């Protein structure tokens, strides 16, 4: 079973982009997942293939038309397609590792990338789009946000990461930030690797890591501990 991603964008050439390299790129060429980037402009109106118009009620910028976007969705996604349809949006529910896990366990995703001031509200309702944000800042378009969602999902697909286990112990899987990592050399610019990590006592190492993880989470993200 593969994980199939369909992206609706005004800039299909941005894909696969960075997703074509490294872990996700290897998995893409091995057929673990598939990626199809469709151009919204193919459904644009008139000789100039217009996709946007001025906001009703006035104001700056342009808004993606609902009829154009719906035509693009309908042409790429059959009505009985089981995949969740996401709209990248700063107004959306912030993406979490828990939602990423759910998405990665499913058949794939359809992602609509906004541009300009955003999209006409009616297509969000009419096509049941789930608005998802990747953080409290504003990007110029949804493409990079879509890549973030895809990268987070693809690395969880079976056989993508070297060790399956490496997905389990990481930040956010346990509502804890990860403990610090070290590797050779043993001492660097006067900074040694903590002795406990070199002692070979796995129980003590485990205890130290848990304590460090708690300390870092308390200092940086106390909100995680309350979840
Ligand atoms: N006027 C909008 C911002 C539009 S930014 C507002 O104030 O909310 C243009 C597009 O970039 C959006 O439609 C969305 O698809 C994408 N985008 C911008 N910031 C994002 C974020 N934090 N998460 C997900 N998508 C984002």
XYZ file of C-alpha atoms and ligand atoms in Angstrom:
253
model
C 0.000 0.000 0.000
C 1.448 3.346 -0.964
C 0.831 6.787 0.479
C -0.486 8.952 -2.331
C -0.148 12.731 -2.208
C -1.916 15.089 -4.578
C -0.949 18.765 -4.390
C -3.021 21.540 -5.911
C -0.855 24.576 -6.489
C -0.155 27.484 -8.810
C 3.504 26.420 -8.771
C 3.682 22.675 -9.530
C 7.357 23.085 -10.518
C 8.192 23.583 -6.847
C 7.527 19.848 -6.335
C 9.042 17.459 -5.420
C 11.768 20.037 -4.637
C 13.513 19.069 -1.420
C 11.209 16.051 -1.078
C 13.018 14.543 -4.072
C 16.233 14.218 -2.030
C 17.412 12.245 0.982
C 14.992 9.964 2.889
C 11.803 11.172 1.215
C 13.428 11.181 -2.238
C 14.692 7.608 -1.877
C 11.252 6.516 -0.692
C 9.651 8.349 -3.629
C 11.830 6.550 -6.174
C 11.202 3.217 -4.431
C 7.444 3.792 -4.751
C 6.774 3.901 -0.986
C 4.811 7.065 -1.663
C 3.683 8.973 -4.743
C 3.417 12.670 -5.472
C 1.298 14.377 -8.072
C 1.389 18.191 -8.328
C -1.537 19.648 -10.261
C -1.666 23.192 -11.565
C -4.718 25.131 -10.375
C -4.214 27.473 -13.341
C -5.227 24.668 -15.752
C -8.740 25.460 -14.531
C -8.331 29.238 -14.766
C -10.889 31.314 -16.633
C -10.622 32.901 -20.049
C -7.705 33.541 -22.312
C -5.499 34.550 -19.379
C -6.466 31.566 -17.243
C -7.421 33.848 -14.365
C -7.553 32.201 -10.964
C -8.036 35.141 -8.598
C -10.074 38.289 -8.154
C -10.405 41.271 -5.831
C -11.883 40.716 -2.343
C -15.618 41.262 -1.945
C -16.077 44.163 0.458
C -12.804 45.742 -0.587
C -9.309 45.588 0.799
C -5.851 44.763 -0.414
C -4.671 41.776 -2.407
C -6.418 39.089 -4.367
C -8.441 36.018 -3.449
C -8.360 32.599 -5.146
C -11.730 32.012 -6.787
C -13.910 29.235 -5.356
C -15.154 28.054 -8.766
C -11.618 27.708 -10.153
C -10.320 25.923 -7.075
C -13.335 23.594 -6.921
C -12.852 22.690 -10.603
C -9.187 21.908 -9.901
C -10.135 19.739 -6.908
C -12.933 17.934 -8.760
C -10.688 17.159 -11.724
C -7.943 15.640 -9.559
C -9.862 14.032 -6.712
C -12.812 11.670 -7.303
C -15.824 12.267 -5.032
C -15.258 8.929 -3.249
C -11.535 9.551 -2.681
C -10.874 8.476 0.925
C -7.923 10.819 1.445
C -8.316 13.834 3.768
C -8.288 17.145 1.916
C -6.102 19.747 3.621
C -5.886 23.459 2.946
C -2.658 25.031 4.134
C -3.697 28.131 6.057
C -2.322 30.293 8.888
C -5.879 30.190 10.301
C -5.833 26.402 10.470
C -5.413 24.033 13.361
C -1.700 23.915 14.207
C -0.091 20.715 12.905
C 0.923 18.249 15.617
C 2.915 15.025 15.592
C -0.299 13.217 16.594
C -2.111 14.479 13.460
C 0.971 13.634 11.358
C 0.826 10.050 12.674
C -2.864 9.756 11.782
C -2.251 11.103 8.285
C 0.760 8.810 7.737
C -1.336 5.785 8.762
C -3.941 6.575 6.086
C -4.067 6.257 2.290
C -2.455 9.643 1.605
C -3.440 13.302 1.432
C -4.721 15.944 -0.907
C -3.219 19.344 -0.133
C -4.473 22.659 -1.490
C -1.856 25.427 -1.428
C -3.191 28.950 -1.036
C -1.600 32.073 -2.497
C -2.331 35.814 -2.378
C -4.646 36.758 0.512
C -6.096 33.272 0.651
C -9.044 31.400 -0.852
C -12.769 32.143 -1.127
C -14.375 30.773 2.052
C -17.095 28.927 0.120
C -14.721 26.355 -1.382
C -13.474 25.461 2.104
C -17.048 24.622 3.115
C -18.144 23.213 -0.232
C -15.275 20.734 -0.570
C -14.806 20.006 3.138
C -11.239 21.261 3.342
C -9.429 20.848 6.668
C -7.432 24.003 7.364
C -3.980 23.209 8.726
C -1.326 25.680 9.886
C 2.371 24.927 10.328
C 2.889 27.737 12.836
C 2.055 31.268 13.899
C 3.752 33.150 11.088
C 2.722 34.011 7.541
C 4.256 32.456 4.429
C 3.731 33.788 0.913
C 2.121 30.543 -0.215
C 1.057 27.099 0.941
C 3.691 25.151 -1.011
C 6.416 25.103 1.613
C 3.837 24.380 4.288
C 2.632 21.415 2.204
C 6.221 20.178 1.967
C 6.498 20.358 5.738
C 3.362 18.225 6.147
C 4.568 15.710 3.554
C 8.066 15.456 4.989
C 6.685 14.810 8.466
C 4.333 12.097 7.136
C 6.700 10.363 4.725
C 9.456 9.745 7.267
C 6.937 7.742 9.320
C 5.977 5.408 6.461
C 7.181 1.817 6.955
C 10.693 1.300 5.604
C 11.556 4.987 5.175
C 13.671 5.585 8.253
C 16.676 3.357 8.857
C 15.473 2.195 12.244
C 11.735 2.086 12.832
C 12.479 2.839 16.473
C 13.982 6.211 15.730
C 10.489 7.551 15.170
C 9.286 6.578 18.632
C 11.630 8.298 21.053
C 11.698 11.703 19.482
C 10.497 15.095 20.584
C 6.680 15.375 20.791
C 6.050 11.613 20.710
C 5.960 11.700 24.504
C 5.150 15.384 25.004
C 8.822 15.817 25.899
C 11.634 17.502 24.023
C 14.568 15.287 23.271
C 17.677 14.940 25.446
C 21.030 16.264 24.087
C 23.065 14.155 21.670
C 26.833 13.719 21.504
C 29.262 11.862 19.260
C 33.010 11.790 18.650
C 35.369 13.434 19.391
C 35.349 12.690 23.103
C 36.493 16.238 23.845
C 36.020 19.272 21.596
C 37.246 22.823 22.305
C 37.532 21.937 25.972
C 34.004 20.481 26.121
C 33.867 16.804 27.086
C 31.007 14.385 26.456
C 29.194 13.908 29.831
C 30.867 11.013 31.707
C 27.585 9.167 32.244
C 27.265 8.546 28.488
C 30.690 6.907 28.328
C 30.222 4.619 31.342
C 28.237 1.938 29.509
C 25.594 1.635 32.259
C 22.361 1.662 30.286
C 20.060 2.173 33.267
C 22.031 5.234 34.414
C 22.166 6.582 30.874
C 18.406 6.136 30.535
C 17.841 7.972 33.823
C 20.153 10.837 32.820
C 18.440 11.203 29.459
C 15.000 11.298 31.039
C 16.143 13.956 33.536
C 17.719 16.082 30.762
C 14.604 15.703 28.654
C 12.452 16.908 31.562
C 14.779 19.824 32.324
C 14.856 21.035 28.706
C 11.089 20.684 28.335
C 10.483 22.603 31.579
C 12.826 25.390 30.464
C 11.729 25.730 26.854
C 8.210 24.347 26.496
C 6.405 24.107 29.835
C 3.144 24.027 27.845
C 3.999 20.490 26.649
C 4.103 19.162 30.202
C 0.554 20.391 30.785
C -0.852 18.472 27.825
N -4.118 36.769 4.354
C -3.799 35.554 5.024
C -2.383 35.085 4.686
C -2.262 34.537 3.302
S -0.676 33.874 3.011
C -3.924 35.759 6.517
O -3.683 36.860 6.995
O -4.261 34.803 7.223
C -0.915 32.980 1.510
C -1.049 31.481 1.621
O 0.106 30.953 2.230
C -2.201 30.990 2.473
O -3.391 30.919 1.743
C -1.723 29.620 2.897
O -1.996 28.639 1.921
C -0.213 29.791 2.973
N 0.269 29.984 4.357
C 0.778 31.135 4.875
N 1.144 30.983 6.164
C 0.888 29.692 6.485
C 1.037 28.923 7.685
N 1.535 29.450 8.796
N 0.652 27.625 7.642
C 0.133 27.085 6.532
N -0.040 27.759 5.361
C 0.326 29.056 5.336
